[in-house]
mmCIF file of C-alpha atoms and ligand atoms in Angstrom:
data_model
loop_
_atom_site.group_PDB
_atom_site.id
_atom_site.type_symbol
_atom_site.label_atom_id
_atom_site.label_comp_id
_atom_site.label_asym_id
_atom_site.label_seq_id
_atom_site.Cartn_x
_atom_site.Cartn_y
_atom_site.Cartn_z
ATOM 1 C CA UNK A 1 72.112 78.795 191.898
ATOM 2 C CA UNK A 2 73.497 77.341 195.822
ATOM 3 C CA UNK A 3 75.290 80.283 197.261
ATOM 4 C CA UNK A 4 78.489 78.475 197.670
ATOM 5 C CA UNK A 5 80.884 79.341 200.921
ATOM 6 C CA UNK A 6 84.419 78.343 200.882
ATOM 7 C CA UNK A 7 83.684 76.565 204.004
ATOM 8 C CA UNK A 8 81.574 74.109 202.292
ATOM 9 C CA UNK A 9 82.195 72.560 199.131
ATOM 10 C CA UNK A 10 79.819 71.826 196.600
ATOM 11 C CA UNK A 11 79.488 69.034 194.377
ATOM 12 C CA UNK A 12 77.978 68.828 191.088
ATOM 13 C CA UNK A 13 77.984 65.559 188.679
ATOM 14 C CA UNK A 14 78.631 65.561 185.142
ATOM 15 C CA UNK A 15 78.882 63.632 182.522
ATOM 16 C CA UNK A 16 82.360 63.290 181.426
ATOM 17 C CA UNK A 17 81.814 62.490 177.710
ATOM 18 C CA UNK A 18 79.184 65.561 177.026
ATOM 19 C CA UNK A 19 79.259 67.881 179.680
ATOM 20 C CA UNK A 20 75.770 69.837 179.906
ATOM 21 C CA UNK A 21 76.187 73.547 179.068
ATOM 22 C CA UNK A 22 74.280 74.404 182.407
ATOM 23 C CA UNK A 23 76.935 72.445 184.836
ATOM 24 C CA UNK A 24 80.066 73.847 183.357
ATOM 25 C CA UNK A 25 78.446 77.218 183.155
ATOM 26 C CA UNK A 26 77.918 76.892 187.208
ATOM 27 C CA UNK A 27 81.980 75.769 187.317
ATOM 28 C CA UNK A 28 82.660 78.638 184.652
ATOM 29 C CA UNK A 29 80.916 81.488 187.060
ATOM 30 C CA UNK A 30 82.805 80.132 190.352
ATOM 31 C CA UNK A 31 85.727 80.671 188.284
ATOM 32 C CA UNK A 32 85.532 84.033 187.052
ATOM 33 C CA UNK A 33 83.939 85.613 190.424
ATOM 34 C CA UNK A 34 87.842 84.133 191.382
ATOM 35 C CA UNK A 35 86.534 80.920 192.727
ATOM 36 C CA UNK A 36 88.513 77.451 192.737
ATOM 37 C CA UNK A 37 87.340 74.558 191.250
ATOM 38 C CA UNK A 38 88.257 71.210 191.242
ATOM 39 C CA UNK A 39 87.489 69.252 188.052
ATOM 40 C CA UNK A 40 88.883 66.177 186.093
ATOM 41 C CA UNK A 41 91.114 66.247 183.310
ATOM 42 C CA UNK A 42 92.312 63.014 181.441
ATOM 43 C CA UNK A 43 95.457 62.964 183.573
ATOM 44 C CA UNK A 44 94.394 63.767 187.340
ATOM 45 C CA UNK A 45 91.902 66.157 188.596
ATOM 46 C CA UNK A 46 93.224 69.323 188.600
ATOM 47 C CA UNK A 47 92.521 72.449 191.379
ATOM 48 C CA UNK A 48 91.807 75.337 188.608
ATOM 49 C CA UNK A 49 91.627 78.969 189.002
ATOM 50 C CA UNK A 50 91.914 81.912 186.542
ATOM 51 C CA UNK A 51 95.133 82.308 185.305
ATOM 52 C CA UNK A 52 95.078 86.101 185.156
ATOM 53 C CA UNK A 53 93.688 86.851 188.788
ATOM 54 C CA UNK A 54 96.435 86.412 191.259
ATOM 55 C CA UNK A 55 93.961 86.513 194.444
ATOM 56 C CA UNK A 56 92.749 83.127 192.865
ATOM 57 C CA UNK A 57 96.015 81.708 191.541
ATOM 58 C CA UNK A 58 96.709 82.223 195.412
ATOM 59 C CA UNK A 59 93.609 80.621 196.875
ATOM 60 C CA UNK A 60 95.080 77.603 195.060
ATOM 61 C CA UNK A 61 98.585 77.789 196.735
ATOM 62 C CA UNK A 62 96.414 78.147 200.220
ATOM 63 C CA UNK A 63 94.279 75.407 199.925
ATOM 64 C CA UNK A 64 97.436 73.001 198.972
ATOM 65 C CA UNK A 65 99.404 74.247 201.085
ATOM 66 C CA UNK A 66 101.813 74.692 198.388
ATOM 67 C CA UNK A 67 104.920 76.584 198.276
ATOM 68 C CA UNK A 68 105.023 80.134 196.484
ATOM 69 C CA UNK A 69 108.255 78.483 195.227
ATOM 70 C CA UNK A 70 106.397 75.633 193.108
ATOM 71 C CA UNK A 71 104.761 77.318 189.885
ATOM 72 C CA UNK A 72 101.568 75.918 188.228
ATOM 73 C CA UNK A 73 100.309 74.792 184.677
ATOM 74 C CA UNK A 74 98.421 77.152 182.732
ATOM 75 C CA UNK A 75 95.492 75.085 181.178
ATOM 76 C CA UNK A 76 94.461 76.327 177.747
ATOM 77 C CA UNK A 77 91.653 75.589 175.109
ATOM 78 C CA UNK A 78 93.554 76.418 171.344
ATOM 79 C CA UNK A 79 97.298 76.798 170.511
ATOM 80 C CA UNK A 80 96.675 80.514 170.034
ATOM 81 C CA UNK A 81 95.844 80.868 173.590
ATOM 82 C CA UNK A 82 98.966 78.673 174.511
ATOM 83 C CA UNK A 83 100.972 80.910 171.877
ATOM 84 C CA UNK A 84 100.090 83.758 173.537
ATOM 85 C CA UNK A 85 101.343 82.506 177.116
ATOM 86 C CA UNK A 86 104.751 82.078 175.245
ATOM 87 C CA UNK A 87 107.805 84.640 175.042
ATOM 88 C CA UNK A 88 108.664 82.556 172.406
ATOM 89 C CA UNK A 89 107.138 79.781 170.859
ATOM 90 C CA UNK A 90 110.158 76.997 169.915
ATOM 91 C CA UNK A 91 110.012 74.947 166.638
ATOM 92 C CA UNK A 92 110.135 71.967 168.872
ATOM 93 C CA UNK A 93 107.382 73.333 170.743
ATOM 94 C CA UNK A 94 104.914 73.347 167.499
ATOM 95 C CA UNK A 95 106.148 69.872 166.939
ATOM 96 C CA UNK A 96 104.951 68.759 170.110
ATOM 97 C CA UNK A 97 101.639 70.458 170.418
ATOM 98 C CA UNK A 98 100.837 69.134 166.799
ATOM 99 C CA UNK A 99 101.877 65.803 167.898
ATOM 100 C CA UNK A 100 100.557 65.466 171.248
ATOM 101 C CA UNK A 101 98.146 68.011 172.064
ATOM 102 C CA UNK A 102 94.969 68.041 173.196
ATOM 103 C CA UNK A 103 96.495 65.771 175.688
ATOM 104 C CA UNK A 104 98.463 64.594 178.659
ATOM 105 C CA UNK A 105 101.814 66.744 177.840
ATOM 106 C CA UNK A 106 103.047 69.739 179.118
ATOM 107 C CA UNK A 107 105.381 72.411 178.041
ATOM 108 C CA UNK A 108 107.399 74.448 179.605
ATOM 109 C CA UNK A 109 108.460 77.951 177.285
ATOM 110 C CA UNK A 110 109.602 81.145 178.061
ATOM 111 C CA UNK A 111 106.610 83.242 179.408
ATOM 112 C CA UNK A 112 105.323 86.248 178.177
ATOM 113 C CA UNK A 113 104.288 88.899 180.413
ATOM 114 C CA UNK A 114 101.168 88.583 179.846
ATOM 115 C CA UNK A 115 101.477 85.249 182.528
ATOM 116 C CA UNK A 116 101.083 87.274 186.050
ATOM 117 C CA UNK A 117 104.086 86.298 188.723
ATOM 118 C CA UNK A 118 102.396 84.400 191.086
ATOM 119 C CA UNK A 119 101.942 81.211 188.502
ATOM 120 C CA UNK A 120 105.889 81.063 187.886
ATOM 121 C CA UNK A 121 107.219 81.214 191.182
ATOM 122 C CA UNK A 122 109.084 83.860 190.147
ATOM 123 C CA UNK A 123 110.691 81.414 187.008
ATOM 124 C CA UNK A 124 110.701 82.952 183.581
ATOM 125 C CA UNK A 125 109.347 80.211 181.889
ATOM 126 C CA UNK A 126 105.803 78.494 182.237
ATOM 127 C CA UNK A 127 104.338 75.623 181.882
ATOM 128 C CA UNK A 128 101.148 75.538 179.817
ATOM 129 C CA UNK A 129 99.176 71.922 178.227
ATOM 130 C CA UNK A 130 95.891 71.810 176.878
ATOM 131 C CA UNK A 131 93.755 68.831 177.786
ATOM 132 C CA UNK A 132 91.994 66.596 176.131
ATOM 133 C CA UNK A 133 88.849 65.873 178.776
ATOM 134 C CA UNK A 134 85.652 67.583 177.571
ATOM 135 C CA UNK A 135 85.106 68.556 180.795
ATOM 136 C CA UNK A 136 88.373 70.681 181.128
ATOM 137 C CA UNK A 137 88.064 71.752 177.485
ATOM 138 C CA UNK A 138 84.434 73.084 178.364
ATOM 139 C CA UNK A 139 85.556 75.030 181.340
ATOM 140 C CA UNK A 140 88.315 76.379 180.168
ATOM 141 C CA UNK A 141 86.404 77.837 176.834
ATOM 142 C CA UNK A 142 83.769 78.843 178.927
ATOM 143 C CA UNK A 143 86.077 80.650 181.456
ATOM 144 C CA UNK A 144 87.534 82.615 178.253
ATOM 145 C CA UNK A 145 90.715 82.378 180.485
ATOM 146 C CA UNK A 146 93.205 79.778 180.810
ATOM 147 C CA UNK A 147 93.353 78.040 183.566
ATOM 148 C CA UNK A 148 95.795 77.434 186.417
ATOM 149 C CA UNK A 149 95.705 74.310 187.805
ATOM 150 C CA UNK A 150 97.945 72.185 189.831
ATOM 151 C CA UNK A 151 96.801 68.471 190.462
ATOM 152 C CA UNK A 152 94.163 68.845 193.331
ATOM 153 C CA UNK A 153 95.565 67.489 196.611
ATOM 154 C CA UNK A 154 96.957 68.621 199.373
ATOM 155 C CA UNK A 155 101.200 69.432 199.061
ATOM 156 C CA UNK A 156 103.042 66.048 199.120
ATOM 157 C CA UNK A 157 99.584 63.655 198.800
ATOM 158 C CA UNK A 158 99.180 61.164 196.259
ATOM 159 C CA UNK A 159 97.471 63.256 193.396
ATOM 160 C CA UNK A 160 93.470 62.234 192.995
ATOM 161 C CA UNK A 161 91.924 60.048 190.416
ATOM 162 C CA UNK A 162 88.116 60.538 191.408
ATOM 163 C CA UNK A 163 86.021 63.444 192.678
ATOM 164 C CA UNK A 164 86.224 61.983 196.604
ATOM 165 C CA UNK A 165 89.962 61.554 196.413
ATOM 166 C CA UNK A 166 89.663 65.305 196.013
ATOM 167 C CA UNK A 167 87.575 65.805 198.491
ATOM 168 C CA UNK A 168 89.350 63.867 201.272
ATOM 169 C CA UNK A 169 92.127 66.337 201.095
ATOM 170 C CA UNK A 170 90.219 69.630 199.955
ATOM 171 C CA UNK A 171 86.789 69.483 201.213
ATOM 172 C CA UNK A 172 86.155 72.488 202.967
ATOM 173 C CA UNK A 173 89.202 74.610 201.163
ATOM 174 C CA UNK A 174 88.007 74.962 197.913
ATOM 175 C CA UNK A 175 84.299 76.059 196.309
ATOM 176 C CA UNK A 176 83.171 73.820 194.005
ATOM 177 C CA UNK A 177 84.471 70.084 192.986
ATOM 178 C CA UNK A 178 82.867 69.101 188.989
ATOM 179 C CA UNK A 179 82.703 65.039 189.505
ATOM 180 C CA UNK A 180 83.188 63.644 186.173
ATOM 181 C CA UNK A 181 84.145 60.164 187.203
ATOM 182 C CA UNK A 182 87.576 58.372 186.953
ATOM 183 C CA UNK A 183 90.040 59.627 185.412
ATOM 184 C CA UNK A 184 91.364 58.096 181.938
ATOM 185 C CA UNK A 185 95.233 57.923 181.975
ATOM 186 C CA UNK A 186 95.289 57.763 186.009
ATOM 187 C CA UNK A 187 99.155 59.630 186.316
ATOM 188 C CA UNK A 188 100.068 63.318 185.943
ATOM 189 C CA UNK A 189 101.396 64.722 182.203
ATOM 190 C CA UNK A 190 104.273 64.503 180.679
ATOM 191 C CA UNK A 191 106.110 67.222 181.150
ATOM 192 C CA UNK A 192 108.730 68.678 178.603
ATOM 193 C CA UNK A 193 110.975 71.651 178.785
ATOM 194 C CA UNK A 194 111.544 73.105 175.222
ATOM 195 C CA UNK A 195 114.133 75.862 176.807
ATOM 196 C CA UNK A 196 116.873 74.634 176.293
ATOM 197 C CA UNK A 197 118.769 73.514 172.874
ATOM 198 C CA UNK A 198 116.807 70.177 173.112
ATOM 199 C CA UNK A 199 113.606 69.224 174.472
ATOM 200 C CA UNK A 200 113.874 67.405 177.647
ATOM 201 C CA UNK A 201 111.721 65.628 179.902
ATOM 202 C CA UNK A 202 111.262 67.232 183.542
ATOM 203 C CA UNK A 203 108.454 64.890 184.602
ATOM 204 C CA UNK A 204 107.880 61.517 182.749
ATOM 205 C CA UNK A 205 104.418 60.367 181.834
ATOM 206 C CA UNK A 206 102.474 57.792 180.012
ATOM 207 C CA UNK A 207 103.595 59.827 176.912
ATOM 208 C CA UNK A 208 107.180 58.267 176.821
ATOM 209 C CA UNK A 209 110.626 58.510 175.763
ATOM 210 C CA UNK A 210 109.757 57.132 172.457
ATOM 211 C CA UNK A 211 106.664 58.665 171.569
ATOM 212 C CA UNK A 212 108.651 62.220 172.354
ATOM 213 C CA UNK A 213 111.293 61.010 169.998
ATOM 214 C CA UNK A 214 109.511 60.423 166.605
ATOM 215 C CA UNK A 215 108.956 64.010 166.907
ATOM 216 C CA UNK A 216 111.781 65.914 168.345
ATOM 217 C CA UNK A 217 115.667 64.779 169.707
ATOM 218 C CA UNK A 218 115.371 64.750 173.521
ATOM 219 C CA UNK A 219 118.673 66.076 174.942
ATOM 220 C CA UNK A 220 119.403 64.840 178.789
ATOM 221 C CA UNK A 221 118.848 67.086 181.880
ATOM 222 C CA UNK A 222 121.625 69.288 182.271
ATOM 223 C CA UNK A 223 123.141 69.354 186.283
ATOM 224 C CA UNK A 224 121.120 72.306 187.140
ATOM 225 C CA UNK A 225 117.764 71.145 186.381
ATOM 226 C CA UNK A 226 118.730 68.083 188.128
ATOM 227 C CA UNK A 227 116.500 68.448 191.923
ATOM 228 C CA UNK A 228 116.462 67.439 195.262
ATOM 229 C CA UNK A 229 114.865 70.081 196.773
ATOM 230 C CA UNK A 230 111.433 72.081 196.178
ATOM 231 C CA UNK A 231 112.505 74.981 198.125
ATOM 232 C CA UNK A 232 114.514 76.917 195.095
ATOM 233 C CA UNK A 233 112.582 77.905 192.248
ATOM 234 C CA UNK A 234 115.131 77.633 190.048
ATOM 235 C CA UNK A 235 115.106 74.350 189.972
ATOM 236 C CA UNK A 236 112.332 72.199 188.338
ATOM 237 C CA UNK A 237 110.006 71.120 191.167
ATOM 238 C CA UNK A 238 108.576 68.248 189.191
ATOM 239 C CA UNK A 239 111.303 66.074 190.239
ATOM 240 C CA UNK A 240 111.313 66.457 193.891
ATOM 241 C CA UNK A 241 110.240 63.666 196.414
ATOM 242 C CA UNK A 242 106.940 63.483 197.248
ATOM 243 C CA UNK A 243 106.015 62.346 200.974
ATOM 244 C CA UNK A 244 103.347 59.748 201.726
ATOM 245 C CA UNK A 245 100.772 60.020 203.835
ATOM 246 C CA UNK A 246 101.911 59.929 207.297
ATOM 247 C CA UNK A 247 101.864 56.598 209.199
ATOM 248 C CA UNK A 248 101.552 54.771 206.437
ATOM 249 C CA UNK A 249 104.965 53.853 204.494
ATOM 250 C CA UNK A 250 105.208 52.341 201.010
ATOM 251 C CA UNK A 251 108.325 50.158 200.210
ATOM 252 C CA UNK A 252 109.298 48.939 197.172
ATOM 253 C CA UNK A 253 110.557 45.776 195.810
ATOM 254 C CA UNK A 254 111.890 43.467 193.412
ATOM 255 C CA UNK A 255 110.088 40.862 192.274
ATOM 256 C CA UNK A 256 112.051 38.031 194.032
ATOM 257 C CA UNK A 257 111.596 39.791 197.177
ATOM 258 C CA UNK A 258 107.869 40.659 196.833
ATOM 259 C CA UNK A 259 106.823 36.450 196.130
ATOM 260 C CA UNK A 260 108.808 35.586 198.826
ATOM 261 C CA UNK A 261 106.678 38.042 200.802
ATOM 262 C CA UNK A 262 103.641 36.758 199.488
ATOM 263 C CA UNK A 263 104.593 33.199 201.199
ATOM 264 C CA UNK A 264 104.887 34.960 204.597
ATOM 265 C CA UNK A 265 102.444 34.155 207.168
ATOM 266 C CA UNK A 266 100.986 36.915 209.563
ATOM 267 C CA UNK A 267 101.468 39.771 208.031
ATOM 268 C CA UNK A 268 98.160 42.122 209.466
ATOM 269 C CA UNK A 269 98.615 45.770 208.689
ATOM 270 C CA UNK A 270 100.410 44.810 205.484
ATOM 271 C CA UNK A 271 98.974 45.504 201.959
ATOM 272 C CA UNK A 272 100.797 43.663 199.251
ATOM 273 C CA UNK A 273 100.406 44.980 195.186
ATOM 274 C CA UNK A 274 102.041 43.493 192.624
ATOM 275 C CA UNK A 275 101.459 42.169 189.606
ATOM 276 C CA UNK A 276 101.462 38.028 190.447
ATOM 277 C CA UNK A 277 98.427 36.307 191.595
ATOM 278 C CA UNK A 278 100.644 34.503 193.919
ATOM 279 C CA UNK A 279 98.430 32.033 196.213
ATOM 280 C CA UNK A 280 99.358 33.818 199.526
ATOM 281 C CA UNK A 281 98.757 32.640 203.152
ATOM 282 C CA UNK A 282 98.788 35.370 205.002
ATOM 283 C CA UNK A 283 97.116 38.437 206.875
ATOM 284 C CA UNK A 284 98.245 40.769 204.216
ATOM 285 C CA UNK A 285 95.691 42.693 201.941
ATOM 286 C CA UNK A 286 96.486 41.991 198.310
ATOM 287 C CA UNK A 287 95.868 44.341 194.921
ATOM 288 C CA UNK A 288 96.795 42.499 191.950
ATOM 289 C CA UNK A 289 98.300 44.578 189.249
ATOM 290 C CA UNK A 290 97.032 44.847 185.605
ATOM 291 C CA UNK A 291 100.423 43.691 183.350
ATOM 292 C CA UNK A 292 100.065 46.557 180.614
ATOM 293 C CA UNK A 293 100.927 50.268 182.285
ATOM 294 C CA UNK A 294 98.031 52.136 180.457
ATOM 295 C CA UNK A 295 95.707 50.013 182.802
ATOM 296 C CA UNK A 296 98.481 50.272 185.753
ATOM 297 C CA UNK A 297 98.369 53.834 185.611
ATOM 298 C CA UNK A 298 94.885 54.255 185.796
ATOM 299 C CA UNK A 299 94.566 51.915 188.644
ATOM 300 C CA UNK A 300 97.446 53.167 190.926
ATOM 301 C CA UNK A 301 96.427 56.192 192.635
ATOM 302 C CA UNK A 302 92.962 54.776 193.924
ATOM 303 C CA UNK A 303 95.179 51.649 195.198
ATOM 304 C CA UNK A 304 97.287 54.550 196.850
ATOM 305 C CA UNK A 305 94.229 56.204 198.025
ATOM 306 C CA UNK A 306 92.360 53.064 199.053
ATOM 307 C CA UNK A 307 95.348 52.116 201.335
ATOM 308 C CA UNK A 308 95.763 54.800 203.375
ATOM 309 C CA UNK A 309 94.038 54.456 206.546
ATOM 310 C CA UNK A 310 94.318 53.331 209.805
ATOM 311 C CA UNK A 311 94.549 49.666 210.056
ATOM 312 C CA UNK A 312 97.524 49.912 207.411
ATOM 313 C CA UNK A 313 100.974 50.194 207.900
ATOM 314 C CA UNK A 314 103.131 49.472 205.188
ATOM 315 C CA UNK A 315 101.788 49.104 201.507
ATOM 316 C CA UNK A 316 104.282 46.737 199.562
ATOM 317 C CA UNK A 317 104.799 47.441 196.047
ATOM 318 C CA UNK A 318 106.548 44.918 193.187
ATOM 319 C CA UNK A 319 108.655 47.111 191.519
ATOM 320 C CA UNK A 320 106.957 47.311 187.470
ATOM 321 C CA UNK A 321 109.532 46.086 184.829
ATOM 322 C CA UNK A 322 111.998 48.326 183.455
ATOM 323 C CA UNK A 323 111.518 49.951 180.053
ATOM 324 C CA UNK A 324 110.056 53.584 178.435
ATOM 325 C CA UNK A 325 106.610 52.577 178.929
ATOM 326 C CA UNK A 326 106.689 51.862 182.907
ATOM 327 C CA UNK A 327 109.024 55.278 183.033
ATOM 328 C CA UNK A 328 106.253 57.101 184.758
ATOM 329 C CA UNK A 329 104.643 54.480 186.977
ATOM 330 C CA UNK A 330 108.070 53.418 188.661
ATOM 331 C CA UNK A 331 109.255 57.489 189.379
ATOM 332 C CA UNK A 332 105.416 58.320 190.490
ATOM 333 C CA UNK A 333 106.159 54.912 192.847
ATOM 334 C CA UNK A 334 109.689 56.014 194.131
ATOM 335 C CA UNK A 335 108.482 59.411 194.729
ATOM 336 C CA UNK A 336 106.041 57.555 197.062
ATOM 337 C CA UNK A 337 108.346 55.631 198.736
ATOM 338 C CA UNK A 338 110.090 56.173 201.770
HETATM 339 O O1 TXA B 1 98.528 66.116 184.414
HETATM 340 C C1 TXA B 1 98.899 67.132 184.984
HETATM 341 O O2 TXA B 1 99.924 67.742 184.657
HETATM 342 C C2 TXA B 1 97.997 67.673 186.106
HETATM 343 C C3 TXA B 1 96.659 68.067 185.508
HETATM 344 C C4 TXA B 1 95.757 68.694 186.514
HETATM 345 O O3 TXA B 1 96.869 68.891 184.402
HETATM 346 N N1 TXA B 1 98.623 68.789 186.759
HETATM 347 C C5 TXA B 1 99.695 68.653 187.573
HETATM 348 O O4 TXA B 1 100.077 69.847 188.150
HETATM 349 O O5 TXA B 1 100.235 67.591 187.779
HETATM 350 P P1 TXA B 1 101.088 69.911 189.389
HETATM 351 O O6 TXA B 1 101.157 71.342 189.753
HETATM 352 O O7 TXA B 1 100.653 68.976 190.424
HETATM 353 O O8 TXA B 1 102.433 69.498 188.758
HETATM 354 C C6 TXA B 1 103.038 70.368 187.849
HETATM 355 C C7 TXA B 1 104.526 70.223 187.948
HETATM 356 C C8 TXA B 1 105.020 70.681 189.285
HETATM 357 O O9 TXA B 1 105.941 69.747 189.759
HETATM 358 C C9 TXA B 1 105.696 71.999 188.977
HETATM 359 O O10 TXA B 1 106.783 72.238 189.803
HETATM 360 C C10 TXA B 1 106.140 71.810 187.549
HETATM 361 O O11 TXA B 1 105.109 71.071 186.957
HETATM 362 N N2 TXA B 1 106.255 73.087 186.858
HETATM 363 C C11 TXA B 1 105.304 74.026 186.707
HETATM 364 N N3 TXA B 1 105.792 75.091 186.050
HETATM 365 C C12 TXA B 1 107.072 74.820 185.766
HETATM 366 C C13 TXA B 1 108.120 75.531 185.114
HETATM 367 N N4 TXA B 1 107.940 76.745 184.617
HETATM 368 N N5 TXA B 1 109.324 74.930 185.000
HETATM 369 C C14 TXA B 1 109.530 73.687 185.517
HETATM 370 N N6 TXA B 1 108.587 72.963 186.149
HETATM 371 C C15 TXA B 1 107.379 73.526 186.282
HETATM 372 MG MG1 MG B 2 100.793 67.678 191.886
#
């Protein structure tokens, strides 16, 4: 096997659908000599490291550039290893996991102590899912650890959909990156607190309001979960704006606003999505949308990504209808936005 130096990152290929033994076992060995490694799940790729060695679960916040204050998601293979993650393991929790899991949902419980500090940003609850994506289900079973792993970008960047989205922020900081291709469902999990008297939702995903409800009675957020800031770990860091990358600004808006943009002339510099194939005479780049959000989702972050260099200035953005099923894809676009 390469030698592999934190100064270079490797790649290796595999394929997403039936991941070789060999490959993950490379990933797997990175991972328990407390390596990180990127690889894809079916949300995002994710940055993993051992859960239970806190000199990797720290090479994760350094290659970020992540806050201490912003804890991680504990990636696991089976519900016993979730179980055992949990101080206690809610009724509404089971519900969930049986509904929903393997897959792009994520709970947050009381921890046990078996979870080491430096996950929880000194919380004491954590946030554990177990993924669907054969390649994350592989490495994680192979690991015979869960796995921490925020999304794998660097702080405040648009989280990445492909193994060179990765590597344009981390290349360099981490060991390894496992290229499996696109991801599936293209936006980060759902994310679910089951603390509280009723479950509610931290982070929406493409698992929505509705789909949560046939299982369990949501309750709202109550004021103190309710965040502005990522600095206090109290609060539930999920929800905090997220920055885009610098020069470039994304603005967002309505419908009425974004045809009549599409009619404007000269407009270099400019990148217009949306989801109307309006005839447009202009300078302005434009990304048509897909009209159903399973295909939005997927497509959004590499639009991000695409759109992010130097001859663009502003990318404008039709704001997605309302309703439970766009939830996700208009907060992950007003996070975006200035
Ligand atoms: O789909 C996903 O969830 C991806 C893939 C890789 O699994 N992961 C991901 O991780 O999006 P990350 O770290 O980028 O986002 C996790 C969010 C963060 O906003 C973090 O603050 C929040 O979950 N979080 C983690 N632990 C928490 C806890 N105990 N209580 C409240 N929020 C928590
Ligand atoms: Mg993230």
């Amino acid at each position: 096997m390469t030698k592999i130096s934190r100064s270079s990152t490797e790649v290796i290929e595999v394929d997403p659908h039936a991941p070789d033994v060999e490959t993950i076992e490379v990933a797997a060995e990175v991972l328990r000599d407390d390596g990180i490694v990127a690889f894809p799940t079916e949300t995002v790729y994710g940055l993993g490291a051992r859960a239970s060695s806190p000199v990797a679960v720290q090479k994760v916040f350094d290659a970020k550039g992540r806050p201490a204050t912003n804890p991680l998601i504990l990636h696991v293979a089976d519900l016993d290893q979730a179980r055992r993650l949990a101080a206690t393991w809610p009724e509404a929790a089971q519900r969930l996991a049986e509904a929903f899991w393997p897959g792009p949902l994520t709970l947050v419980v009381r921890r046990s102590e078996r979870v080491v500090d430096e996950v929880c940003a000194g919380l004491d609850t954590v946030a554990i899912r177990m993924p669907a994506h054969p390649v994350a289900r592989a490495l994680v079973e192979a690991v015979g650890d869960p796995l921490a792993a925020p999304s794998a970008n660097r702080y405040t960047e648009v989280s990445p959909t492909t193994a060179d989205h990765v590597l344009k922020g981390l290349s360099g900081r981490i060991d390894l990156v496992v290229d499996g291709g696109a991801t599936e469902v293209g936006v980060e999990s759902t994310l679910v607190s089951v603390v509280g008297e009723k479950p509610t939702v931290l982070r929406p995903g493409m698992i929505d309001r509705s789909q949560l409800s046939k299982v369990v009675e949501l309750g709202g957020l109550g004021d103190e979960e309710r965040v502005v800031d990522e600095s206090e770990p109290r609060h539930s860091p999920g929800l905090s704006r997220r920055h885009y990358s610098p020069g470039v600004t994304l603005r967002l808006v309505e419908s009425k606003e974004f045809i009549r943009l599409c009619e404007d002339e000269g407009q270099r510099g400019r990148v217009l999505v949306g989801g109307l194939g309006a005839p447009i005479d202009s300078d302005a780049a434009f990304v048509e949308m897909p009209p159903e959000p399973e295909e939005y989702a997927r497509q959004l972050y590499s639009v991000l990504h695409r759109f992010d260099g130097d001859d663009v200035d502003e990318i404008i953005v039709e704001m997605p209808p309302e309703g439970q099923r766009w939830e996700a894809i208009r907060d992950r676009l007003r996070r975006a936005a200035d």
